[in-house]
Amino acid sequence: MLESMLALPVEKQIFLAVLGFSWTVYLWEAYLSYRQRRIYRSTTQVPQELGKIMDTDTFEKSRLYQLDKSNFSFWSGLYSETEGTLILVLGGIPYLWSLAGTVSGRFGFGAEYEITQSLVFLTLATLFSAVTGLPWSIYSTFIIEEKHGFNQQTLGFFLKDAVKKFAVTQCILLPVTSLLLHIIKIGGDFFFIYAWLFTLCVSLVLVTIYADYIAPLFDKFTPLPEGELKTDIETMSQSISFPLTKVYVVEGSKRSSHSNAYFYGFFKNKRIVLFDTLLEDYSPLNQAGDQGADPEGNDMPSESKVKPKNKKQGCNNPEILAVLGHELGHWKLGHTVKNIVISQMNSFLCFFLFAVLIGRRELFLAFGFNDSQPTLIGLMIIFQFIFSPYNELLSFCLTVLSRRFEFQADAFALGMGKASQLYSALIKLNKDNLGFPVADWLFSMWHYSHPPLLERLRALGNVKQD
Ligand SMILES: [Zn+2]
């Protein structure tokens, strides 16, 4: 078989290799998911080790939730692999390219013809993927998440959100792409350095403006009101010299009852964002029938001490501080900087290899571009298809690294004396998000950006007093 493949013209070999690799990855992932589904199916009793951590009811709920999600991703994965293959085999990319040519020809742009055609191509391609992806995300949100009690969106909100997301993406993608194509065109021999510097600047600008100008288009951010929690967060930040400027609460409950916390910002201007679903005193989900929860979210209740005792969701203040101790650990230990450095080194390497490969006509021939070699198509072919083995390897390494960072951040929180609070916070968060605590080793090694709950608890529990 290999011999007959080698007898083919090189462009055919490239095409078959890309397709073959894509299916190899697909089958590998499908196999891993199958292993994990087998665990979901067979582990119907709470394992002894988890007896104190998880009650039977939550265990069963999370098992069914994860099983539904896994079955869903089997079908959506199969669909997208088939769709991708059909697009390649039937020449969807050259077709869309010539369609973009026709459309931009009608608009009559002359001088920067290729760039105009590229932008039209990009819009059509993102529109296509948004439209074909929509039924899947509707199903996932309104059938699966809904069934397991997570979904908080109405269909109207969801669709409006999708349109907004598409529009915002276009507003960023189109000018950035046209500048990038321009830089590649006029950059000369060292264009890859300028192109890399340009994407570096773009990502820095996006990170800077994202929280203030982009995220608020989608979600409501409210400063955390003065009070015990805020004072405690400020004190903790000071104790490790974290340059905290603001603490926000984001109304995540409008979308889903999943919970989270993160920080962002450059240098001396860091902000912390807490999901309202993380805060038991805040979560509107705990306040059904409570006069505090204004549906518009205009008047967040700040008198947080007088809440009923039977809390349904979220963490108490010491636990939130422990979660933040973990998050700030990521900062203090330089994880954020390390991730940025790795991703920029990677991006530089990719642009360099792109410069080496872009002149190869057979790459374009392989994907049906017989008499033109548009730069945008070259970017797509090389970054997406030719680099895909490298991308897979890189993403595996980053997943492994991320788990190391998570352990280190846990250990940091432990060092701040927050081990037992983090311990109970992790259990609560796992419960609120219906995480399933048992994982197939191969599946979790490949996919888990965070260590399995039990391993994290063990690492913390070694020093836990009670
Ligand atoms: Zn973390």
CSV table of C-alpha atoms and ligand atoms in Angstrom, one decimal:
chain,number,residue,atom,x,y,z
A,1,MET,CA,0.0,0.0,0.0
A,2,LEU,CA,2.8,2.3,0.9
A,3,GLU,CA,4.5,1.5,-2.5
A,4,SER,CA,1.4,2.4,-4.5
A,5,MET,CA,1.1,5.6,-2.5
A,6,LEU,CA,4.7,6.5,-3.3
A,7,ALA,CA,4.0,6.1,-7.0
A,8,LEU,CA,1.4,8.9,-6.8
A,9,PRO,CA,2.3,12.5,-7.6
A,10,VAL,CA,3.6,14.3,-4.5
A,11,GLU,CA,0.5,16.5,-4.3
A,12,LYS,CA,-1.7,13.4,-4.0
A,13,GLN,CA,0.5,12.0,-1.4
A,14,ILE,CA,0.2,15.2,0.6
A,15,PHE,CA,-3.5,15.2,0.3
A,16,LEU,CA,-3.8,11.6,1.4
A,17,ALA,CA,-1.4,12.0,4.3
A,18,VAL,CA,-3.4,15.0,5.6
A,19,LEU,CA,-6.7,13.1,5.3
A,20,GLY,CA,-5.1,9.9,6.8
A,21,PHE,CA,-3.7,11.8,9.7
A,22,SER,CA,-7.0,13.5,10.4
A,23,TRP,CA,-8.8,10.2,10.5
A,24,THR,CA,-6.1,8.7,12.7
A,25,VAL,CA,-6.5,11.5,15.2
A,26,TYR,CA,-10.3,11.1,15.0
A,27,LEU,CA,-10.2,7.3,15.6
A,28,TRP,CA,-7.7,7.7,18.4
A,29,GLU,CA,-10.0,10.3,20.1
A,30,ALA,CA,-13.0,8.1,19.5
A,31,TYR,CA,-11.2,5.2,21.1
A,32,LEU,CA,-10.3,7.3,24.2
A,33,SER,CA,-13.9,8.5,24.5
A,34,TYR,CA,-15.1,4.9,24.2
A,35,ARG,CA,-12.8,3.9,27.1
A,36,GLN,CA,-14.2,6.8,29.2
A,37,ARG,CA,-17.8,6.0,28.3
A,38,ARG,CA,-17.2,2.4,29.4
A,39,ILE,CA,-16.2,3.9,32.8
A,40,TYR,CA,-19.3,6.0,33.0
A,41,ARG,CA,-21.5,3.0,32.1
A,42,SER,CA,-19.9,0.5,34.5
A,43,THR,CA,-19.1,2.7,37.6
A,44,THR,CA,-22.6,2.8,39.0
A,45,GLN,CA,-21.6,2.7,42.7
A,46,VAL,CA,-19.6,5.4,44.5
A,47,PRO,CA,-16.1,4.0,44.9
A,48,GLN,CA,-15.2,3.4,48.5
A,49,GLU,CA,-12.5,6.0,48.5
A,50,LEU,CA,-15.0,8.6,47.5
A,51,GLY,CA,-17.6,7.6,50.1
A,52,LYS,CA,-17.0,10.7,52.3
A,53,ILE,CA,-16.7,13.1,49.4
A,54,MET,CA,-19.7,12.4,47.2
A,55,ASP,CA,-23.2,11.2,48.0
A,56,THR,CA,-24.9,8.5,45.8
A,57,ASP,CA,-27.4,11.0,44.4
A,58,THR,CA,-24.8,13.5,43.1
A,59,PHE,CA,-22.6,10.6,41.9
A,60,GLU,CA,-25.5,9.2,39.8
A,61,LYS,CA,-26.4,12.6,38.5
A,62,SER,CA,-22.9,13.4,37.3
A,63,ARG,CA,-22.5,9.9,35.8
A,64,LEU,CA,-25.6,10.4,33.7
A,65,TYR,CA,-24.7,14.0,32.8
A,66,GLN,CA,-21.2,13.0,31.6
A,67,LEU,CA,-22.6,10.0,29.7
A,68,ASP,CA,-25.0,12.2,27.8
A,69,LYS,CA,-22.2,14.7,27.0
A,70,SER,CA,-20.0,11.9,25.8
A,71,ASN,CA,-22.6,10.4,23.6
A,72,PHE,CA,-23.3,13.8,22.2
A,73,SER,CA,-19.7,14.4,21.4
A,74,PHE,CA,-19.4,11.1,19.7
A,75,TRP,CA,-22.1,12.1,17.2
A,76,SER,CA,-20.9,15.7,16.8
A,77,GLY,CA,-17.4,14.5,16.4
A,78,LEU,CA,-18.4,12.0,13.7
A,79,TYR,CA,-20.4,14.7,12.0
A,80,SER,CA,-17.5,17.2,11.9
A,81,GLU,CA,-15.0,14.7,10.8
A,82,THR,CA,-17.3,13.6,7.9
A,83,GLU,CA,-18.0,17.2,7.0
A,84,GLY,CA,-14.3,18.1,7.0
A,85,THR,CA,-13.5,15.1,4.8
A,86,LEU,CA,-16.3,15.9,2.3
A,87,ILE,CA,-15.1,19.5,2.1
A,88,LEU,CA,-11.6,18.3,1.2
A,89,VAL,CA,-12.6,15.5,-1.1
A,90,LEU,CA,-15.2,17.5,-3.0
A,91,GLY,CA,-13.0,20.5,-3.3
A,92,GLY,CA,-14.9,22.7,-1.0
A,93,ILE,CA,-12.0,25.1,-0.4
A,94,PRO,CA,-11.3,26.0,-4.1
A,95,TYR,CA,-15.0,26.2,-4.7
A,96,LEU,CA,-15.5,28.7,-1.8
A,97,TRP,CA,-12.4,30.6,-3.0
A,98,SER,CA,-13.8,31.0,-6.5
A,99,LEU,CA,-17.2,31.9,-5.1
A,100,ALA,CA,-15.4,34.6,-3.0
A,101,GLY,CA,-13.8,35.7,-6.2
A,102,THR,CA,-17.1,36.1,-8.0
A,103,VAL,CA,-18.6,38.0,-5.1
A,104,SER,CA,-15.7,40.4,-4.7
A,105,GLY,CA,-15.5,40.8,-8.5
A,106,ARG,CA,-19.1,42.0,-8.4
A,107,PHE,CA,-18.2,44.6,-5.9
A,108,GLY,CA,-15.6,45.7,-8.3
A,109,PHE,CA,-12.5,46.1,-6.0
A,110,GLY,CA,-9.6,46.2,-8.3
A,111,ALA,CA,-6.2,47.0,-6.7
A,112,GLU,CA,-6.2,44.8,-3.7
A,113,TYR,CA,-8.0,42.0,-5.4
A,114,GLU,CA,-6.5,39.1,-3.6
A,115,ILE,CA,-7.0,40.6,-0.2
A,116,THR,CA,-10.6,41.5,-0.9
A,117,GLN,CA,-11.2,38.0,-2.2
A,118,SER,CA,-9.5,36.6,1.0
A,119,LEU,CA,-11.8,38.6,3.3
A,120,VAL,CA,-14.9,37.5,1.5
A,121,PHE,CA,-13.6,34.0,1.6
A,122,LEU,CA,-13.0,34.3,5.3
A,123,THR,CA,-16.5,35.7,6.0
A,124,LEU,CA,-18.1,32.9,3.9
A,125,ALA,CA,-16.1,30.3,5.7
A,126,THR,CA,-16.8,31.5,9.2
A,127,LEU,CA,-20.5,31.9,8.2
A,128,PHE,CA,-20.6,28.3,7.0
A,129,SER,CA,-19.0,27.0,10.1
A,130,ALA,CA,-21.3,29.1,12.4
A,131,VAL,CA,-24.4,27.9,10.5
A,132,THR,CA,-23.5,24.2,10.4
A,133,GLY,CA,-22.4,24.3,14.1
A,134,LEU,CA,-25.5,26.0,15.3
A,135,PRO,CA,-27.9,22.9,15.4
A,136,TRP,CA,-25.2,21.1,17.5
A,137,SER,CA,-24.8,23.9,20.0
A,138,ILE,CA,-28.5,24.4,20.2
A,139,TYR,CA,-28.9,20.7,21.0
A,140,SER,CA,-26.1,20.7,23.5
A,141,THR,CA,-27.5,23.8,25.3
A,142,PHE,CA,-31.2,23.2,25.2
A,143,ILE,CA,-31.4,19.4,25.4
A,144,ILE,CA,-28.4,18.2,27.3
A,145,GLU,CA,-27.5,21.1,29.6
A,146,GLU,CA,-31.2,21.8,30.0
A,147,LYS,CA,-31.9,18.2,31.0
A,148,HIS,CA,-29.2,18.3,33.7
A,149,GLY,CA,-30.3,21.6,35.1
A,150,PHE,CA,-27.4,23.8,33.9
A,151,ASN,CA,-28.9,25.8,31.1
A,152,GLN,CA,-30.2,29.3,32.0
A,153,GLN,CA,-30.5,30.8,28.5
A,154,THR,CA,-33.6,31.3,26.5
A,155,LEU,CA,-33.5,30.5,22.8
A,156,GLY,CA,-33.8,34.2,22.0
A,157,PHE,CA,-30.8,35.1,24.2
A,158,PHE,CA,-28.9,32.3,22.7
A,159,LEU,CA,-29.5,33.3,19.1
A,160,LYS,CA,-28.9,37.0,19.8
A,161,ASP,CA,-25.6,35.9,21.4
A,162,ALA,CA,-24.6,33.9,18.4
A,163,VAL,CA,-25.3,36.8,16.0
A,164,LYS,CA,-23.3,39.2,18.3
A,165,LYS,CA,-20.4,36.7,18.5
A,166,PHE,CA,-20.3,36.4,14.7
A,167,ALA,CA,-20.4,40.2,14.2
A,168,VAL,CA,-17.7,40.8,16.8
A,169,THR,CA,-15.5,38.1,15.4
A,170,GLN,CA,-15.8,39.6,11.9
A,171,CYS,CA,-14.9,43.1,13.2
A,172,ILE,CA,-11.7,41.7,14.6
A,173,LEU,CA,-10.8,39.0,12.1
A,174,LEU,CA,-11.2,41.0,8.9
A,175,PRO,CA,-9.0,44.0,9.6
A,176,VAL,CA,-6.4,41.8,11.3
A,177,THR,CA,-6.3,39.4,8.4
A,178,SER,CA,-6.1,42.1,5.8
A,179,LEU,CA,-3.1,43.7,7.6
A,180,LEU,CA,-1.4,40.3,8.1
A,181,LEU,CA,-1.8,39.5,4.4
A,182,HIS,CA,-0.4,42.9,3.5
A,183,ILE,CA,2.6,42.4,5.8
A,184,ILE,CA,3.3,39.0,4.3
A,185,LYS,CA,3.1,40.5,0.8
A,186,ILE,CA,5.4,43.5,1.4
A,187,GLY,CA,7.6,42.0,4.1
A,188,GLY,CA,10.4,40.7,1.9
A,189,ASP,CA,12.7,37.9,3.0
A,190,PHE,CA,12.1,38.4,6.7
A,191,PHE,CA,8.3,38.8,6.4
A,192,PHE,CA,7.8,36.0,9.0
A,193,ILE,CA,9.4,38.1,11.7
A,194,TYR,CA,7.1,41.1,11.0
A,195,ALA,CA,4.1,38.8,10.7
A,196,TRP,CA,4.9,37.2,14.0
A,197,LEU,CA,5.5,40.6,15.7
A,198,PHE,CA,2.2,41.8,14.2
A,199,THR,CA,0.2,38.8,15.7
A,200,LEU,CA,2.1,39.3,19.0
A,201,CYS,CA,0.9,43.0,19.1
A,202,VAL,CA,-2.6,41.9,18.1
A,203,SER,CA,-2.8,39.4,20.9
A,204,LEU,CA,-1.5,41.9,23.4
A,205,VAL,CA,-4.0,44.5,22.3
A,206,LEU,CA,-6.9,42.0,22.4
A,207,VAL,CA,-5.9,40.8,25.9
A,208,THR,CA,-5.8,44.5,27.0
A,209,ILE,CA,-9.2,45.5,25.6
A,210,TYR,CA,-11.0,42.2,25.9
A,211,ALA,CA,-12.2,42.6,29.4
A,212,ASP,CA,-13.2,46.2,29.2
A,213,TYR,CA,-14.6,46.4,25.7
A,214,ILE,CA,-15.4,42.9,24.4
A,215,ALA,CA,-16.5,40.7,27.3
A,216,PRO,CA,-19.1,43.3,28.5
A,217,LEU,CA,-20.8,43.1,25.1
A,218,PHE,CA,-21.8,39.6,26.1
A,219,ASP,CA,-22.0,39.5,29.9
A,220,LYS,CA,-22.7,41.8,32.8
A,221,PHE,CA,-19.8,42.7,35.0
A,222,THR,CA,-20.5,44.3,38.4
A,223,PRO,CA,-17.8,45.4,40.9
A,224,LEU,CA,-17.9,43.3,44.0
A,225,PRO,CA,-19.5,45.4,46.6
A,226,GLU,CA,-17.6,46.6,49.7
A,227,GLY,CA,-17.8,44.0,52.4
A,228,GLU,CA,-16.0,41.2,54.2
A,229,LEU,CA,-15.2,39.2,51.0
A,230,LYS,CA,-13.8,42.1,49.2
A,231,THR,CA,-11.6,43.2,52.1
A,232,ASP,CA,-10.4,39.6,52.5
A,233,ILE,CA,-9.5,39.4,48.8
A,234,GLU,CA,-7.6,42.6,49.0
A,235,THR,CA,-5.7,41.6,52.1
A,236,MET,CA,-4.8,38.3,50.5
A,237,SER,CA,-3.6,40.0,47.3
A,238,GLN,CA,-1.5,42.4,49.3
A,239,SER,CA,0.1,39.5,51.3
A,240,ILE,CA,1.6,38.1,48.1
A,241,SER,CA,2.0,41.5,46.3
A,242,PHE,CA,-0.6,40.8,43.7
A,243,PRO,CA,-1.3,44.2,42.0
A,244,LEU,CA,-5.1,43.9,42.3
A,245,THR,CA,-7.0,46.9,41.0
A,246,LYS,CA,-10.6,45.6,40.8
A,247,VAL,CA,-12.8,42.7,41.7
A,248,TYR,CA,-15.7,41.9,39.5
A,249,VAL,CA,-18.7,39.6,39.6
A,250,VAL,CA,-19.8,38.3,36.3
A,251,GLU,CA,-23.4,37.3,35.8
A,252,GLY,CA,-22.5,33.8,34.6
A,253,SER,CA,-25.9,32.6,35.9
A,254,LYS,CA,-27.5,34.2,32.8
A,255,ARG,CA,-25.9,31.5,30.7
A,256,SER,CA,-25.4,28.4,32.8
A,257,SER,CA,-25.0,27.4,36.4
A,258,HIS,CA,-21.5,26.2,35.9
A,259,SER,CA,-19.1,28.1,38.1
A,260,ASN,CA,-15.6,29.6,37.8
A,261,ALA,CA,-13.1,32.3,38.7
A,262,TYR,CA,-10.2,33.9,36.9
A,263,PHE,CA,-7.9,36.9,36.8
A,264,TYR,CA,-6.6,39.0,34.0
A,265,GLY,CA,-4.7,42.1,33.1
A,266,PHE,CA,-1.2,43.3,32.5
A,267,PHE,CA,1.6,44.3,34.9
A,268,LYS,CA,0.3,46.5,37.7
A,269,ASN,CA,-3.3,46.4,36.6
A,270,LYS,CA,-4.8,43.0,37.6
A,271,ARG,CA,-8.5,42.3,38.0
A,272,ILE,CA,-10.2,39.3,39.5
A,273,VAL,CA,-13.5,38.0,38.1
A,274,LEU,CA,-15.8,35.8,40.1
A,275,PHE,CA,-18.7,34.0,38.6
A,276,ASP,CA,-21.9,34.8,40.5
A,277,THR,CA,-22.5,31.1,40.5
A,278,LEU,CA,-19.4,30.5,42.5
A,279,LEU,CA,-20.5,32.7,45.4
A,280,GLU,CA,-23.1,31.1,47.5
A,281,ASP,CA,-24.3,34.4,48.9
A,282,TYR,CA,-24.6,35.8,45.4
A,283,SER,CA,-25.8,33.1,43.2
A,284,PRO,CA,-29.3,34.0,41.9
A,285,LEU,CA,-29.7,30.2,41.8
A,286,ASN,CA,-29.9,30.2,45.5
A,287,GLN,CA,-32.3,33.0,45.7
A,288,ALA,CA,-35.3,31.7,43.8
A,289,GLY,CA,-38.2,33.3,45.6
A,290,ASP,CA,-35.9,35.6,47.5
A,291,GLN,CA,-36.6,39.3,47.0
A,292,GLY,CA,-32.9,40.0,46.5
A,293,ALA,CA,-32.7,38.6,43.0
A,294,ASP,CA,-33.7,41.3,40.5
A,295,PRO,CA,-34.1,39.6,37.1
A,296,GLU,CA,-32.2,42.5,35.5
A,297,GLY,CA,-29.4,42.0,37.9
A,298,ASN,CA,-29.4,45.8,38.5
A,299,ASP,CA,-29.5,45.6,42.2
A,300,MET,CA,-27.2,42.9,43.4
A,301,PRO,CA,-28.0,42.1,47.0
A,302,SER,CA,-25.0,43.1,49.1
A,303,GLU,CA,-26.5,42.3,52.5
A,304,SER,CA,-25.2,38.8,52.1
A,305,LYS,CA,-25.2,37.6,55.7
A,306,VAL,CA,-28.9,36.9,56.0
A,307,LYS,CA,-29.3,33.9,53.7
A,308,PRO,CA,-31.0,30.6,54.5
A,309,LYS,CA,-28.8,27.8,55.6
A,310,ASN,CA,-29.7,25.2,53.0
A,311,LYS,CA,-27.5,26.5,50.2
A,312,LYS,CA,-27.8,24.8,46.9
A,313,GLN,CA,-24.8,26.1,45.0
A,314,GLY,CA,-21.5,27.9,45.4
A,315,CYS,CA,-18.8,28.3,48.0
A,316,ASN,CA,-18.7,30.3,51.2
A,317,ASN,CA,-16.2,33.1,51.7
A,318,PRO,CA,-13.2,31.1,53.1
A,319,GLU,CA,-13.6,28.6,50.2
A,320,ILE,CA,-13.7,31.4,47.6
A,321,LEU,CA,-10.5,32.8,49.1
A,322,ALA,CA,-8.9,29.4,48.8
A,323,VAL,CA,-10.0,29.1,45.2
A,324,LEU,CA,-8.5,32.6,44.6
A,325,GLY,CA,-5.4,31.5,46.5
A,326,HIS,CA,-5.0,28.8,43.8
A,327,GLU,CA,-5.7,31.3,41.0
A,328,LEU,CA,-3.2,33.8,42.3
A,329,GLY,CA,-0.7,30.9,42.7
A,330,HIS,CA,-0.8,30.6,38.9
A,331,TRP,CA,0.3,34.2,38.8
A,332,LYS,CA,2.9,34.1,41.6
A,333,LEU,CA,4.5,31.0,40.2
A,334,GLY,CA,4.8,32.6,36.7
A,335,HIS,CA,2.4,30.1,35.0
A,336,THR,CA,0.7,32.9,33.1
A,337,VAL,CA,4.0,34.3,31.8
A,338,LYS,CA,5.3,30.8,31.0
A,339,ASN,CA,2.2,30.1,28.9
A,340,ILE,CA,2.5,33.3,27.0
A,341,VAL,CA,6.2,32.7,26.3
A,342,ILE,CA,5.5,29.1,25.1
A,343,SER,CA,2.7,30.3,22.8
A,344,GLN,CA,4.8,33.1,21.3
A,345,MET,CA,7.7,30.8,20.7
A,346,ASN,CA,5.4,28.4,19.0
A,347,SER,CA,3.9,31.1,16.9
A,348,PHE,CA,7.3,32.3,15.8
A,349,LEU,CA,8.3,28.8,14.9
A,350,CYS,CA,5.1,28.3,12.9
A,351,PHE,CA,5.6,31.6,11.0
A,352,PHE,CA,9.2,30.6,10.2
A,353,LEU,CA,8.1,27.2,8.9
A,354,PHE,CA,5.4,28.9,7.0
A,355,ALA,CA,8.0,31.1,5.3
A,356,VAL,CA,9.9,27.9,4.3
A,357,LEU,CA,6.9,26.1,2.9
A,358,ILE,CA,4.8,28.9,1.3
A,359,GLY,CA,6.6,28.7,-2.0
A,360,ARG,CA,5.9,25.0,-2.5
A,361,ARG,CA,3.4,24.8,-5.3
A,362,GLU,CA,2.6,21.1,-4.6
A,363,LEU,CA,0.9,22.2,-1.3
A,364,PHE,CA,-1.6,24.3,-3.2
A,365,LEU,CA,-2.0,21.6,-5.9
A,366,ALA,CA,-2.8,19.1,-3.2
A,367,PHE,CA,-5.8,21.1,-2.2
A,368,GLY,CA,-7.1,21.9,-5.6
A,369,PHE,CA,-5.4,25.2,-6.3
A,370,ASN,CA,-4.0,24.5,-9.7
A,371,ASP,CA,-3.2,27.9,-11.0
A,372,SER,CA,-3.1,30.3,-8.1
A,373,GLN,CA,-1.4,30.3,-4.7
A,374,PRO,CA,-3.3,32.8,-2.5
A,375,THR,CA,-1.5,33.6,0.7
A,376,LEU,CA,-4.6,33.1,2.9
A,377,ILE,CA,-5.1,29.7,1.5
A,378,GLY,CA,-1.4,29.0,2.1
A,379,LEU,CA,-1.9,30.0,5.8
A,380,MET,CA,-4.8,27.8,6.1
A,381,ILE,CA,-3.2,24.7,4.5
A,382,ILE,CA,0.1,25.0,6.3
A,383,PHE,CA,-1.2,26.1,9.8
A,384,GLN,CA,-4.2,23.8,9.9
A,385,PHE,CA,-3.3,20.8,7.7
A,386,ILE,CA,0.4,20.5,7.4
A,387,PHE,CA,1.1,21.4,11.0
A,388,SER,CA,-1.6,19.2,12.4
A,389,PRO,CA,0.7,16.4,13.7
A,390,TYR,CA,2.8,19.0,15.4
A,391,ASN,CA,-0.3,20.7,16.8
A,392,GLU,CA,-1.5,17.5,18.3
A,393,LEU,CA,1.8,16.8,20.0
A,394,LEU,CA,2.0,20.4,21.2
A,395,SER,CA,-1.5,20.3,22.7
A,396,PHE,CA,-0.7,17.0,24.5
A,397,CYS,CA,2.4,18.6,26.0
A,398,LEU,CA,0.5,21.7,27.1
A,399,THR,CA,-2.2,19.5,28.7
A,400,VAL,CA,0.5,17.7,30.7
A,401,LEU,CA,2.1,21.0,31.6
A,402,SER,CA,-1.3,22.4,32.7
A,403,ARG,CA,-1.8,19.5,35.1
A,404,ARG,CA,1.6,20.2,36.7
A,405,PHE,CA,0.7,23.9,37.0
A,406,GLU,CA,-2.6,22.9,38.7
A,407,PHE,CA,-0.8,20.8,41.3
A,408,GLN,CA,1.6,23.7,41.9
A,409,ALA,CA,-1.2,26.2,42.3
A,410,ASP,CA,-2.9,23.9,44.7
A,411,ALA,CA,0.3,23.6,46.6
A,412,PHE,CA,0.6,27.4,46.7
A,413,ALA,CA,-2.9,27.7,48.2
A,414,LEU,CA,-1.8,25.0,50.7
A,415,GLY,CA,1.2,27.1,51.5
A,416,MET,CA,-1.1,30.0,52.3
A,417,GLY,CA,-2.8,27.8,54.9
A,418,LYS,CA,-5.9,27.3,52.8
A,419,ALA,CA,-5.6,23.5,52.3
A,420,SER,CA,-8.8,22.5,54.1
A,421,GLN,CA,-10.9,25.3,52.5
A,422,LEU,CA,-9.6,24.4,49.1
A,423,TYR,CA,-10.3,20.8,49.8
A,424,SER,CA,-14.0,21.5,50.5
A,425,ALA,CA,-14.2,24.1,47.7
A,426,LEU,CA,-13.0,21.5,45.1
A,427,ILE,CA,-15.6,19.1,46.3
A,428,LYS,CA,-18.3,21.7,46.2
A,429,LEU,CA,-17.3,22.9,42.7
A,430,ASN,CA,-17.1,19.3,41.5
A,431,LYS,CA,-20.6,18.7,42.8
A,432,ASP,CA,-22.0,22.0,41.4
A,433,ASN,CA,-20.6,21.3,38.0
A,434,LEU,CA,-21.4,17.6,38.1
A,435,GLY,CA,-17.9,16.5,37.4
A,436,PHE,CA,-17.5,12.7,37.4
A,437,PRO,CA,-14.7,11.7,39.8
A,438,VAL,CA,-13.6,8.5,38.1
A,439,ALA,CA,-11.6,8.6,34.9
A,440,ASP,CA,-9.9,6.2,32.5
A,441,TRP,CA,-6.2,6.8,32.8
A,442,LEU,CA,-5.5,7.1,29.1
A,443,PHE,CA,-8.5,9.4,28.5
A,444,SER,CA,-7.6,11.7,31.4
A,445,MET,CA,-3.9,11.7,30.5
A,446,TRP,CA,-4.8,12.9,27.0
A,447,HIS,CA,-7.6,15.3,27.8
A,448,TYR,CA,-7.6,16.5,31.4
A,449,SER,CA,-6.1,20.0,31.7
A,450,HIS,CA,-6.8,19.6,35.4
A,451,PRO,CA,-5.7,16.6,37.5
A,452,PRO,CA,-8.6,14.3,38.5
A,453,LEU,CA,-10.4,15.5,41.6
A,454,LEU,CA,-9.2,12.6,43.7
A,455,GLU,CA,-5.5,13.2,42.9
A,456,ARG,CA,-5.9,16.9,43.8
A,457,LEU,CA,-7.7,16.0,47.1
A,458,ARG,CA,-5.0,13.5,47.9
A,459,ALA,CA,-2.3,16.0,47.4
A,460,LEU,CA,-4.1,18.5,49.6
A,461,GLY,CA,-5.3,15.9,52.1
A,462,ASN,CA,-1.8,14.7,53.1
A,463,VAL,CA,-1.6,17.8,55.2
A,464,LYS,CA,-5.2,18.2,56.0
A,465,GLN,CA,-5.7,18.1,59.7
A,466,ASP,CA,-9.1,16.4,60.2
B,1,ZN,ZN,-5.8,26.4,38.2
